[in-house]
CSV table of C-alpha atoms and ligand atoms in Angstrom, one decimal:
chain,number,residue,atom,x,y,z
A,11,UNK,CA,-37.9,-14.8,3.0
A,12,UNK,CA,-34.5,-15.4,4.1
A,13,UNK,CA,-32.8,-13.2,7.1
A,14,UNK,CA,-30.2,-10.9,5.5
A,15,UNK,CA,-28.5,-12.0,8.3
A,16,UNK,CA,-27.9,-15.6,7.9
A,17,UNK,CA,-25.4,-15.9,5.0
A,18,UNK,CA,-23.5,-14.0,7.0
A,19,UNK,CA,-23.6,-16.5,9.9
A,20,UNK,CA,-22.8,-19.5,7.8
A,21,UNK,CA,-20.4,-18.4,5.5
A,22,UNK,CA,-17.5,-16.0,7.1
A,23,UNK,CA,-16.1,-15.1,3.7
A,24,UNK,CA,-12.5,-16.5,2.4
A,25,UNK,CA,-10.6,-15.2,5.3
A,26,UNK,CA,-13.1,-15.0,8.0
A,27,UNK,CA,-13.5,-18.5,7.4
A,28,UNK,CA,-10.1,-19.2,9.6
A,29,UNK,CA,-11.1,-15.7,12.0
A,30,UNK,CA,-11.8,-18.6,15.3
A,31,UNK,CA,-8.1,-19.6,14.9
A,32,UNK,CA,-6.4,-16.9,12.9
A,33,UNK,CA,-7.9,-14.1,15.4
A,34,UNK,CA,-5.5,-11.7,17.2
A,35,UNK,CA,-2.4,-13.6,15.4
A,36,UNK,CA,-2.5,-14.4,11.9
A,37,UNK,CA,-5.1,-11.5,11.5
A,38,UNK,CA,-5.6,-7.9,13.3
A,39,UNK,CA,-2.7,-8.9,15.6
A,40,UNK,CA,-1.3,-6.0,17.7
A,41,UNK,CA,1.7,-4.3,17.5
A,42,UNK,CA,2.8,-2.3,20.9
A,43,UNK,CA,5.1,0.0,21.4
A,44,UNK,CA,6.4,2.7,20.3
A,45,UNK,CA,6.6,2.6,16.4
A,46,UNK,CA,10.1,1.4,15.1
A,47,UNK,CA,11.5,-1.1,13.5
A,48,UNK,CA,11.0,-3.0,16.7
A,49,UNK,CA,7.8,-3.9,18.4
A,50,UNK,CA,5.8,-5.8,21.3
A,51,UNK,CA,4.2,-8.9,20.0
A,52,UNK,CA,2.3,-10.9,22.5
A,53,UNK,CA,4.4,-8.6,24.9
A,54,UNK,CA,7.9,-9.7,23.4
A,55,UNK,CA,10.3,-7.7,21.2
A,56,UNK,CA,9.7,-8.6,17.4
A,57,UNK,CA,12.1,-6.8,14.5
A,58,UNK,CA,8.9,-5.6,12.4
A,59,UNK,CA,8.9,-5.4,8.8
A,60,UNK,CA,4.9,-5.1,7.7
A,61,UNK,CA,4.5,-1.5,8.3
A,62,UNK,CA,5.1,1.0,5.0
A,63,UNK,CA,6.7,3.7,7.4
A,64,UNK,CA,9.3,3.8,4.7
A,65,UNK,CA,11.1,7.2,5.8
A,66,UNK,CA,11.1,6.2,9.3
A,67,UNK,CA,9.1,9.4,10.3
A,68,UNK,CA,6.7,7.8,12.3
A,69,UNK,CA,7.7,8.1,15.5
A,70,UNK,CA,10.4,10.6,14.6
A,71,UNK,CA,10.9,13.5,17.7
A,72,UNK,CA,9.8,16.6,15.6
A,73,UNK,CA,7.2,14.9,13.7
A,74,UNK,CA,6.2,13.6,17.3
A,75,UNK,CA,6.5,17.0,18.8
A,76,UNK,CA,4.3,19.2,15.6
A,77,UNK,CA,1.8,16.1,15.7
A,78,UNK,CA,1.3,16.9,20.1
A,79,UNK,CA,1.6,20.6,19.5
A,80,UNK,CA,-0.9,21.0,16.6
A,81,UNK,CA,-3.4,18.6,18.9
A,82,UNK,CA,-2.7,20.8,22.5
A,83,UNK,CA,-3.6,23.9,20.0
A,84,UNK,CA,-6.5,22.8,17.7
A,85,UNK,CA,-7.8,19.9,19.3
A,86,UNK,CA,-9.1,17.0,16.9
A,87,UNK,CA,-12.5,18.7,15.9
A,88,UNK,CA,-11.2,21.6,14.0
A,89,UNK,CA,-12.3,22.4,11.4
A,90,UNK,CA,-15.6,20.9,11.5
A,91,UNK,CA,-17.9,19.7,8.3
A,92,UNK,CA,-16.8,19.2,5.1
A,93,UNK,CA,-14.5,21.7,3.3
A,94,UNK,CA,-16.9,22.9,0.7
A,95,UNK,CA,-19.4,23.8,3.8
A,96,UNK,CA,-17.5,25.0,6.5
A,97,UNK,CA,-14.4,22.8,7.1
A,98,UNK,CA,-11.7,24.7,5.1
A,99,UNK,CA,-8.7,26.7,6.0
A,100,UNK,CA,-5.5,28.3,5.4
A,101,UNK,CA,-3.8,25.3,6.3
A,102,UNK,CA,-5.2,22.6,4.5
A,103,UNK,CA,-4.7,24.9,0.9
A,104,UNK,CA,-1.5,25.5,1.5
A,105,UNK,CA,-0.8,21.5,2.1
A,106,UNK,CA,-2.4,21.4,-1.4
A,107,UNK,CA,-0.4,24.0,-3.0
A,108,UNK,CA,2.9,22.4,-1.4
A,109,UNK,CA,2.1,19.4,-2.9
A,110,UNK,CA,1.3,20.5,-6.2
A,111,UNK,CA,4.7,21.9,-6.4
A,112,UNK,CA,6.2,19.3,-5.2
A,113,UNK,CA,4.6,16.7,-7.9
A,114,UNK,CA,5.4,19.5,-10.2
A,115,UNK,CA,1.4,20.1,-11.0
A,116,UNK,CA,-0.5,23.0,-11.2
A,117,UNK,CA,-2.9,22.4,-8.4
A,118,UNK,CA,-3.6,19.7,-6.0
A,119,UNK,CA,-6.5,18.5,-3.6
A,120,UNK,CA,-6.5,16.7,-0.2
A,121,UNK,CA,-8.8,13.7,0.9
A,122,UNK,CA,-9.6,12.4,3.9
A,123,UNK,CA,-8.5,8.4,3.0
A,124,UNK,CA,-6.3,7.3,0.0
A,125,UNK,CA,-9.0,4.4,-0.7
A,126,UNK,CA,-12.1,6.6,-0.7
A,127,UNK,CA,-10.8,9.7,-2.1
A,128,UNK,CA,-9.4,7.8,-5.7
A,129,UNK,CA,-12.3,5.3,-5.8
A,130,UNK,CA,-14.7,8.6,-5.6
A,131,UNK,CA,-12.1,10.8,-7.9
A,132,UNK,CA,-12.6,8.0,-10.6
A,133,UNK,CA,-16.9,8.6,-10.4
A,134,UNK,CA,-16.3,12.3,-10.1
A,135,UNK,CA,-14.5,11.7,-13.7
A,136,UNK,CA,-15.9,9.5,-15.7
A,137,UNK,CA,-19.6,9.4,-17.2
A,138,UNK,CA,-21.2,6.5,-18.7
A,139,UNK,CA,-19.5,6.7,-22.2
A,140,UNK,CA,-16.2,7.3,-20.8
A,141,UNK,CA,-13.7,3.8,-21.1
A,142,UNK,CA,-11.3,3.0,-18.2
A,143,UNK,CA,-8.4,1.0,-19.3
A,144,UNK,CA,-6.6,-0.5,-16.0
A,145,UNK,CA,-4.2,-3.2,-14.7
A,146,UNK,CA,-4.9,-6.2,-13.8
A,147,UNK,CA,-2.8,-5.8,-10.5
A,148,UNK,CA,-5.0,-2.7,-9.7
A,149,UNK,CA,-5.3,-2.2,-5.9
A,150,UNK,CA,-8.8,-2.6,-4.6
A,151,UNK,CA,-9.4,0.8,-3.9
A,152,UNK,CA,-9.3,1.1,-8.0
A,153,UNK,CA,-10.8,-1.7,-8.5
A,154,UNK,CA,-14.3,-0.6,-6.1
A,155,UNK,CA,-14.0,3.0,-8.0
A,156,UNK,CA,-14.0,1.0,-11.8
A,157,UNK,CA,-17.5,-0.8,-9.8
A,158,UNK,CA,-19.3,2.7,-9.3
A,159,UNK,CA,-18.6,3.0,-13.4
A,160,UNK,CA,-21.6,2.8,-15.5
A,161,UNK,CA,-19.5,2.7,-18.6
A,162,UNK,CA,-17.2,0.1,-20.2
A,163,UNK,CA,-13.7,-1.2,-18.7
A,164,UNK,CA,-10.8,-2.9,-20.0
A,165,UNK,CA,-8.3,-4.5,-18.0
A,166,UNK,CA,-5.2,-5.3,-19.4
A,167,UNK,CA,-2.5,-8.1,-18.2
A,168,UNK,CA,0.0,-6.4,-15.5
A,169,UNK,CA,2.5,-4.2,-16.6
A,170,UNK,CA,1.8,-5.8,-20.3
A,171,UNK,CA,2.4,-3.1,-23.0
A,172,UNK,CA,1.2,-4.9,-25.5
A,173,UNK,CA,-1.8,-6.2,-24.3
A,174,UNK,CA,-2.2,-2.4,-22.9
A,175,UNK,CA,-2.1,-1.1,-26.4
A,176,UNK,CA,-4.7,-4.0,-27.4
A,177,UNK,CA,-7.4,-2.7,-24.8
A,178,UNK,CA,-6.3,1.0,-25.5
A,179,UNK,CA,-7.6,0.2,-29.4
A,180,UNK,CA,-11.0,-1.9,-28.1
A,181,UNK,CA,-11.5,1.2,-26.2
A,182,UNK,CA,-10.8,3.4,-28.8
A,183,UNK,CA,-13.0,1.9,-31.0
A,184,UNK,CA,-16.0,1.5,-28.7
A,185,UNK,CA,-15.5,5.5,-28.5
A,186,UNK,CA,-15.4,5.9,-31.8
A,187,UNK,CA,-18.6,3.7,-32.9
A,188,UNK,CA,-20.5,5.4,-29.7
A,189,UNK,CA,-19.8,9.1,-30.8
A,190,UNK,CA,-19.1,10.0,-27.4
A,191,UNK,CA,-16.9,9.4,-24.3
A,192,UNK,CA,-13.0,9.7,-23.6
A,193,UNK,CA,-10.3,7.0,-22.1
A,194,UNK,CA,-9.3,7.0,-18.9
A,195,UNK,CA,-6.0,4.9,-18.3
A,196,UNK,CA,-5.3,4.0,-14.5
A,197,UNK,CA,-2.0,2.2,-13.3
A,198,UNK,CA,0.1,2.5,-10.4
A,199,UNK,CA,3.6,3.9,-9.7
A,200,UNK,CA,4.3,0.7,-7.7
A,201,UNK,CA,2.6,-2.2,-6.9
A,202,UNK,CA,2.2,-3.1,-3.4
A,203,UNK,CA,2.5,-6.6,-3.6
A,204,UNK,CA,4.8,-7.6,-5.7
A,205,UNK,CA,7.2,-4.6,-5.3
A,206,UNK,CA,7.4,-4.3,-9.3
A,207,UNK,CA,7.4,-0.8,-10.8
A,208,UNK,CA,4.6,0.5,-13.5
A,209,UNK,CA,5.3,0.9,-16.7
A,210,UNK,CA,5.0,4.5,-16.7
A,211,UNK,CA,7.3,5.5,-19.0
A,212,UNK,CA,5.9,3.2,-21.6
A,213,UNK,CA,2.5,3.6,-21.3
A,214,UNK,CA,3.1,7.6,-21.2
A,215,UNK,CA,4.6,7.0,-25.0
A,216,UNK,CA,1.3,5.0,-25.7
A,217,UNK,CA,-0.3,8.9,-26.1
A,218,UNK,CA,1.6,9.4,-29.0
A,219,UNK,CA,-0.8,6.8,-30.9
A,220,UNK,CA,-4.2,6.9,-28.8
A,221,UNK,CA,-6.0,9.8,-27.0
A,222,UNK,CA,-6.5,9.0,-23.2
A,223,UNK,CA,-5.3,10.7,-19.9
A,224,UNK,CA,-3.1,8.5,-17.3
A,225,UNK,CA,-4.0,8.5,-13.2
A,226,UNK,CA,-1.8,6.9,-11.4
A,227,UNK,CA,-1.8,5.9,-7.9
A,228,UNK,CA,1.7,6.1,-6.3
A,229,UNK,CA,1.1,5.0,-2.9
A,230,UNK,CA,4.2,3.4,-2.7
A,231,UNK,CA,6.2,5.2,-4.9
A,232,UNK,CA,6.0,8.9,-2.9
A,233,UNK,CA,8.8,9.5,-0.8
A,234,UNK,CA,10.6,6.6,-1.9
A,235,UNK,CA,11.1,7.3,-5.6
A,236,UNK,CA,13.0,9.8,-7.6
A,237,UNK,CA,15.9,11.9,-6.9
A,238,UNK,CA,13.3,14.3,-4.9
A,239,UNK,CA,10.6,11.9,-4.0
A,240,UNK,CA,8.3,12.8,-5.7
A,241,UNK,CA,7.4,9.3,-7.0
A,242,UNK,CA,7.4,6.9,-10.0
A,243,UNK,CA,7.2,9.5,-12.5
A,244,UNK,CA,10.1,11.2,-11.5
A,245,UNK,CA,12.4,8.1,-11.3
A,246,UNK,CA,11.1,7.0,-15.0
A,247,UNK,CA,10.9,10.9,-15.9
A,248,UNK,CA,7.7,10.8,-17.3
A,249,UNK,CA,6.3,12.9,-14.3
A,250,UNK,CA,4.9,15.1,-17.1
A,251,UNK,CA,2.8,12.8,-18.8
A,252,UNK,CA,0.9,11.5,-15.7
A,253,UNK,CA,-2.2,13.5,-15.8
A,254,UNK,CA,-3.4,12.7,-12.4
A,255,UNK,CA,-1.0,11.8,-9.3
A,256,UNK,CA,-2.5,10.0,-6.5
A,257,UNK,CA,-0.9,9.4,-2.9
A,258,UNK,CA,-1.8,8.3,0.3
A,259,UNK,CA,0.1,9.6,3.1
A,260,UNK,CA,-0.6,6.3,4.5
A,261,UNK,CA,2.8,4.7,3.8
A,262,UNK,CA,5.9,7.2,3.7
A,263,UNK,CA,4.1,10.2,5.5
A,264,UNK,CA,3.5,7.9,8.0
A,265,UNK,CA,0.5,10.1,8.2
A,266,UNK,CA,-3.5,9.5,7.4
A,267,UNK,CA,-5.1,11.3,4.1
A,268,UNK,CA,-3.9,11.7,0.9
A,269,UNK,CA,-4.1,13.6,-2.2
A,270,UNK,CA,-4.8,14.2,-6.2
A,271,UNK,CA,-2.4,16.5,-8.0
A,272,UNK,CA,-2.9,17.6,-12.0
A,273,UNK,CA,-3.9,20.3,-14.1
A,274,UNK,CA,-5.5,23.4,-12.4
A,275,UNK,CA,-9.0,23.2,-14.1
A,276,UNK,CA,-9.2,19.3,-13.3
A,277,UNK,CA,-8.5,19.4,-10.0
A,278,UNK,CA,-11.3,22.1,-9.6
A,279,UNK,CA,-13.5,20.3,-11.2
A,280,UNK,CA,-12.7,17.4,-8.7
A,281,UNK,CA,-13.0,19.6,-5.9
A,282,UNK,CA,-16.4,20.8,-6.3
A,283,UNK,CA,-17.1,16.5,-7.7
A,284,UNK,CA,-15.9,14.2,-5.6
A,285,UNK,CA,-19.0,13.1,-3.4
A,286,UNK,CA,-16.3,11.2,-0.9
A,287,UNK,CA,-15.0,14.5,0.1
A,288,UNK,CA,-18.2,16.9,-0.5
A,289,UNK,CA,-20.2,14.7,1.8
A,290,UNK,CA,-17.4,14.5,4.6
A,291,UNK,CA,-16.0,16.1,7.2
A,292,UNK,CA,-12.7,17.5,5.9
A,293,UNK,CA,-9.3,16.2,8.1
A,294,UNK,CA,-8.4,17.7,11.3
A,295,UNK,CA,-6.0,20.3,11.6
A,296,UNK,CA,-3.2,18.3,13.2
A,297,UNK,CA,-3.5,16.0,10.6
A,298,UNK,CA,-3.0,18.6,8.2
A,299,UNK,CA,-0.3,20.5,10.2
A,300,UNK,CA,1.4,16.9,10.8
A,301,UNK,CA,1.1,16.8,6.9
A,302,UNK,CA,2.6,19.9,6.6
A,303,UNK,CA,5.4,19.1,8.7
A,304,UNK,CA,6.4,15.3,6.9
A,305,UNK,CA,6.4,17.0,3.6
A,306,UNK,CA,8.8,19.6,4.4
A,307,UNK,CA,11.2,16.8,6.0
A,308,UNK,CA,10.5,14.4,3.2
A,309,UNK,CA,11.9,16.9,0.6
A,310,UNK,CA,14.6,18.5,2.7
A,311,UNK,CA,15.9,15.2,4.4
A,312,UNK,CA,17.3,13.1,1.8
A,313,UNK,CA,19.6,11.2,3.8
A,314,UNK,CA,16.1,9.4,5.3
A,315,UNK,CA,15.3,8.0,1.5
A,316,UNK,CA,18.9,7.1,0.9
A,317,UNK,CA,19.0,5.3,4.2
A,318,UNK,CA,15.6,3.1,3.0
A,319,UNK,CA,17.6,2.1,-0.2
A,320,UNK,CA,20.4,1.9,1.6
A,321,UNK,CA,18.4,-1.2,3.8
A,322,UNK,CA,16.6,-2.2,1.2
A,323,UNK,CA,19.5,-2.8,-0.9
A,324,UNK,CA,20.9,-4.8,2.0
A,325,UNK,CA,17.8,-7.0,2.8
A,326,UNK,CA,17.0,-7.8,-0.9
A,327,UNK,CA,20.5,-8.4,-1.8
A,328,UNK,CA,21.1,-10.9,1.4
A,329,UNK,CA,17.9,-12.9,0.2
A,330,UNK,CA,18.8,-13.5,-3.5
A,331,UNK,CA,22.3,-14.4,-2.1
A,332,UNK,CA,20.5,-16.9,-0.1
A,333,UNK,CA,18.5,-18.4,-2.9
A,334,UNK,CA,15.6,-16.8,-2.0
A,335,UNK,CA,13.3,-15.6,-5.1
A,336,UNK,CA,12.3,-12.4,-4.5
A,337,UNK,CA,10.7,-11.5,-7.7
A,338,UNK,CA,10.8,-8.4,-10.0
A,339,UNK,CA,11.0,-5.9,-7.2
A,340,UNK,CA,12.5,-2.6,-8.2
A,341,UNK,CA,11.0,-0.9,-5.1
A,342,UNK,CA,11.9,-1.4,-1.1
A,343,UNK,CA,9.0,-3.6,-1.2
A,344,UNK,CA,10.1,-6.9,-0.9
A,345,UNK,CA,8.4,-10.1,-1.9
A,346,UNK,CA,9.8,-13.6,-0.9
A,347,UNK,CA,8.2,-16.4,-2.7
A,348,UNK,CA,7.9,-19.6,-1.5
A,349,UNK,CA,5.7,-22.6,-2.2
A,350,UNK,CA,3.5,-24.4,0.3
A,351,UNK,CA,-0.5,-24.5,1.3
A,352,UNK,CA,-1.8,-21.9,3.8
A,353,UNK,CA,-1.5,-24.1,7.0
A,354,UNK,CA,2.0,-24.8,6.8
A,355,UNK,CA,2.5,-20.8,5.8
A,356,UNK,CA,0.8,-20.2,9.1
A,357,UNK,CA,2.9,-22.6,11.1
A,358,UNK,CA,6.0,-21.3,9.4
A,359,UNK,CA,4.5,-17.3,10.2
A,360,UNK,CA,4.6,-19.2,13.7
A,361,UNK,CA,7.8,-20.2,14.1
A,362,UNK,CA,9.6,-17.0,12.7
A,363,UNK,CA,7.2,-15.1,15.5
A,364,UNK,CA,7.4,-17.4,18.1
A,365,UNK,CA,11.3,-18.5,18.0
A,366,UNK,CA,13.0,-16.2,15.6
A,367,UNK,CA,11.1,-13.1,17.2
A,368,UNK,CA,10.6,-12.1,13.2
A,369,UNK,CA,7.3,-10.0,12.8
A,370,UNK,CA,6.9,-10.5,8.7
A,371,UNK,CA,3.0,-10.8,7.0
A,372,UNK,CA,2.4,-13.2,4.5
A,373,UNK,CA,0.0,-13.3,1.8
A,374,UNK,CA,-1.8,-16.8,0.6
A,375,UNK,CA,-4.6,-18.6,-0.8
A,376,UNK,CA,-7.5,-16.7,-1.9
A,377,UNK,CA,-5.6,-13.5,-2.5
A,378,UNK,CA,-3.0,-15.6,-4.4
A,379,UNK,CA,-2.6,-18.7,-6.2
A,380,UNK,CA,-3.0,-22.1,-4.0
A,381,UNK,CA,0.5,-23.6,-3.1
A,382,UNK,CA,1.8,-20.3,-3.1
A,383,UNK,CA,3.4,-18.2,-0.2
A,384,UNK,CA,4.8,-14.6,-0.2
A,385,UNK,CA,6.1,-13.2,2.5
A,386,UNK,CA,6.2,-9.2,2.1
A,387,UNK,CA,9.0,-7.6,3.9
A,388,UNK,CA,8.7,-3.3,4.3
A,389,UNK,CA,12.3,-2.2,4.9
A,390,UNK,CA,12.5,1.1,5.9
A,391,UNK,CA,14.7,3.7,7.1
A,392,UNK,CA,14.5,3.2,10.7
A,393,UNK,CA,15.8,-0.7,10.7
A,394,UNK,CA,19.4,-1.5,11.3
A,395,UNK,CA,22.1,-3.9,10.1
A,396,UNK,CA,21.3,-6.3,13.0
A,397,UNK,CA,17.5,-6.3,12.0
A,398,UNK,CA,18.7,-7.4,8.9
A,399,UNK,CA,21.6,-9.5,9.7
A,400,UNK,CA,18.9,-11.9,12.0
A,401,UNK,CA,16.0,-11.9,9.5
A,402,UNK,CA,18.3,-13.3,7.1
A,403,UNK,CA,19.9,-15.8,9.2
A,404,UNK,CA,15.9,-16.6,10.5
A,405,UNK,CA,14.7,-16.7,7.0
A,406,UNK,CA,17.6,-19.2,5.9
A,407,UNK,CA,16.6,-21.9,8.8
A,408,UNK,CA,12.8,-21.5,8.4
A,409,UNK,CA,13.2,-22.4,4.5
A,410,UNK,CA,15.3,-24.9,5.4
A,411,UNK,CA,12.7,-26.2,7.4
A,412,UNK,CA,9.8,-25.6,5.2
A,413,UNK,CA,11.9,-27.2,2.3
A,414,UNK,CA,12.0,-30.5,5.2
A,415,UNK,CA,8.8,-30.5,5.6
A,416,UNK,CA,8.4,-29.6,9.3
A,417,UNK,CA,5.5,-27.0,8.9
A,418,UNK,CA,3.3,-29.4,7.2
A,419,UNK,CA,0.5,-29.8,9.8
A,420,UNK,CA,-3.0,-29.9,9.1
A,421,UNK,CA,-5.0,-27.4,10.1
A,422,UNK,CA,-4.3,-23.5,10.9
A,423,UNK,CA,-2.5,-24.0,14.3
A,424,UNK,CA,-5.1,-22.7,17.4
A,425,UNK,CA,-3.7,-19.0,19.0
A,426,UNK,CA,-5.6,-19.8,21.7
A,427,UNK,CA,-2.9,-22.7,22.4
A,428,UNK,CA,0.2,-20.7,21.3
A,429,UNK,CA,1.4,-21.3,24.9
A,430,UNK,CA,0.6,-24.6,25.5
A,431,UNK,CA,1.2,-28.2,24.4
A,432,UNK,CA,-0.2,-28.0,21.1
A,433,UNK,CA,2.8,-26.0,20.1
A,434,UNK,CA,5.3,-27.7,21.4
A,435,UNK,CA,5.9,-29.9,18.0
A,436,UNK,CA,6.8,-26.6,15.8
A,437,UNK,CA,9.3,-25.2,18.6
A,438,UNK,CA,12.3,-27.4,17.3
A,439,UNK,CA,15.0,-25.2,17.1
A,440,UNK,CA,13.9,-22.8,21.3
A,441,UNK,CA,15.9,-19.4,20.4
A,442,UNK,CA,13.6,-17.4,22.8
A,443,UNK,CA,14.7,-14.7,24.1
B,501,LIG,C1,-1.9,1.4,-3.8
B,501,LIG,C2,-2.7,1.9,-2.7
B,501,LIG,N1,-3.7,2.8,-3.0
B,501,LIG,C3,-4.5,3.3,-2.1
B,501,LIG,C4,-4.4,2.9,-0.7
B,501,LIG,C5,-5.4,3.5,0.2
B,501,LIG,O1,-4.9,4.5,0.9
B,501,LIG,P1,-5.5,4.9,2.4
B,501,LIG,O2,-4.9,4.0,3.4
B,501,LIG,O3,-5.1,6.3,2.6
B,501,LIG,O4,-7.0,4.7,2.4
B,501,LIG,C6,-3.4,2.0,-0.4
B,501,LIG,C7,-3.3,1.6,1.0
B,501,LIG,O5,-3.1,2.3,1.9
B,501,LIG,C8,-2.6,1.5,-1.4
B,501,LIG,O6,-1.7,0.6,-1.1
């Protein structure tokens, strides 16, 4: 019998493969600091643009100050166990009922992670007869809930109506010839990568034709969306037709946890359902109070959302001037597409770090097509015109050099050499600081 174990050892998985080299730079590199649009890198400044602190309130002074006063009061431990069992308070229901009113539903509940809580939400739901109809673009954390579903799923093509009403009617007809079992449709608000919108609005008029109920996860479309924030829905107005609204406050909370909102007798039955949150300890209270805090600035400080668009108007507007194809974003979230193989993507990440002091995350081969490079930029409220101003001029000469050639190299450059001699070839154009 084989050891569990040695697969493991032979075969590091499709990016663990490149961990010896990519380690600490390419992968779980740290940023330092204090949390801004600028960072320490390899202890130099870098303008950062991979964090989704969209509002800018990470490291703003009174979230800073009710985050520190919340922990001096409650310490991290309280309350302990899970909510059902001992860990509930005052607190965390009224965060709930805050942000039921805010995504204008009748009740919502909290979770301890975003990933967990809709993966788990989706088993508390559906039963084996029950169909989920979902995107293809579907985060993962859909994606592993749809793989703890003994019943049937149909994915449809992203952000394809028609191909959405085609597995809505295979789904409707497996229902039908079982007897038993309703549709659940999942989408999201906004997908992360690509920065394109769901199409809520027309997949909410889908109902009118087929019986299912819609979740969607709007992870990046809280705080950022709608004239009050409250997300997708409310900038397609359709808020009403999304049965369940997911967030994480992951991204513009700035926070950790996240949340379910929908109809009162739904989110009951989720509450006393949902094994990830039965089975766990429920979140601290300065999480909860720090919660309580970034929601009430999030709705009563607009200027902080009109300041994102504001910059993200700027940075995706100074790309497609450039020539730069940044896709079908209609979010902050900015893709920048590019063709070339994953070394050269690595030794162009390189360069922007290394000489353009330009901290940007890409995205390649497996988790997109080979040949293919996007570079995700997060604007956010907290950078400024001379982030932006410099990425673009830094982004202009490294495509200009990519288009040249110069990145090709052939392997995933060595970290451990960043320093030395090895590098010396990619540093054509020395703008250190
Ligand atoms: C679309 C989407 N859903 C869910 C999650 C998971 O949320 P969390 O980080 O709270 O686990 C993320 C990432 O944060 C996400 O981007």
């Amino acid at each position: 019998m084989a050891d569990i174990f040695e697969k493991l050892l032979k075969n590091s998985g499709p990016i663990g493969q490149h961990r010896e080299r990519a380690h600490g730079y390419f992968a779980f590199p740290k940023l330092e600091g204090e949390i801004g649009s600028r960072m320490i890198f390899r202890g130099k400044e870098k303008i950062v643009w991979s964090l989704n602190n969209y509002l800018g309130l990470a490291n703003h002074p009174e979230i800073r100050k009710v985050d520190a006063e919340a922990a001096k009061q409650f310490g991290m431990a309280y309350p302990m166990g899970a909510r059902m069992m001992s860990g509930n308070s005052n607190q965390h229901e009224q965060l709930e009922k805050e942000l039921a009113e805010f995504e204008m539903k009748e009740d919502a509940i909290l979770m301890n992670f975003g990933y967990q809580g809709i993966m788990s939400a989706i088993d508390a739901i559906c039963g084996r007869h029950d169909v989920i109809v979902y995107d293809a673009e579907s985060h993962a954390c859909i994606i592993d809930g749809l793989r703890l579903h003994p019943g049937h799923r149909y994915v449809f093509k992203h952000n394809d109506l028609e191909d959405c009403e085609k597995q809505l009617q295979r789904a409707t007809a497996l229902i039908e010839k079982q007897g038993a079992g309703g549709i659940l449709l999942i989408t999201e608000g906004v997908f992360g990568m690509a920065g394109d919108q769901g199409k809520l609005k027309e997949i909410a008029t889908l109902k009118k034709q087929y019986d299912f109920r819609l979740m969607v996860d709007d992870a990046h479309g809280f705080g950022t969306l709608g004239k009050t924030g409250a997300g997708a829905g409310e900038e397609q107005g359709c808020q009403d037709e999304i049965d369940l609204y997911f967030s994480t406050f992951a991204k513009s909370m700035a926070s950790i946890g996240a949340f379910m909102a929908g109809p009162k007798g739904i989110i009951d039955y989720i509450r006393y359902n949902i094994r990830s949150q039965i089975f766990a300890k429920s979140l601290p209270m300065p999480i909860v109070l720090g919660n309580l805090k970034r929601l009430e600035m999030l709705k009563t400080m607009p200027e902080l959302k009109d300041k994102l668009w504001s910059n993200a108007r700027k940075l995706q507007n100074g790309l497609k001037e450039r020539g730069f194809d940044i896709g079908k974003t209609d979010s902050p979230v900015t893709p920048v597409y590019m063709t070339g193989g994953v070394e050269e993507a690595t030794a162009m990440v390189m360069d922007l770090r290394e000489n353009y002091h330009i901290f940007a995350s890409i995205v390649v081969y497996p988790v997109i097509p080979k040949g293919h490079i996007i570079y995700r930029l997060i604007p956010s409220a907290a950078h400024t015109d001379a982030d932006i101003e410099e990425t673009l001029q830094a982004f202009t000469e490294t495509k200009a050099k990519l288009d040249a050639g110069a990145y090709k190299v052939e392997a995933i450059p060595d970290m451990t050499d960043v320093s030395g001699k090895r590098f010396d070839y990619m540093l054509q154009t020395p703008r250190n600081k």
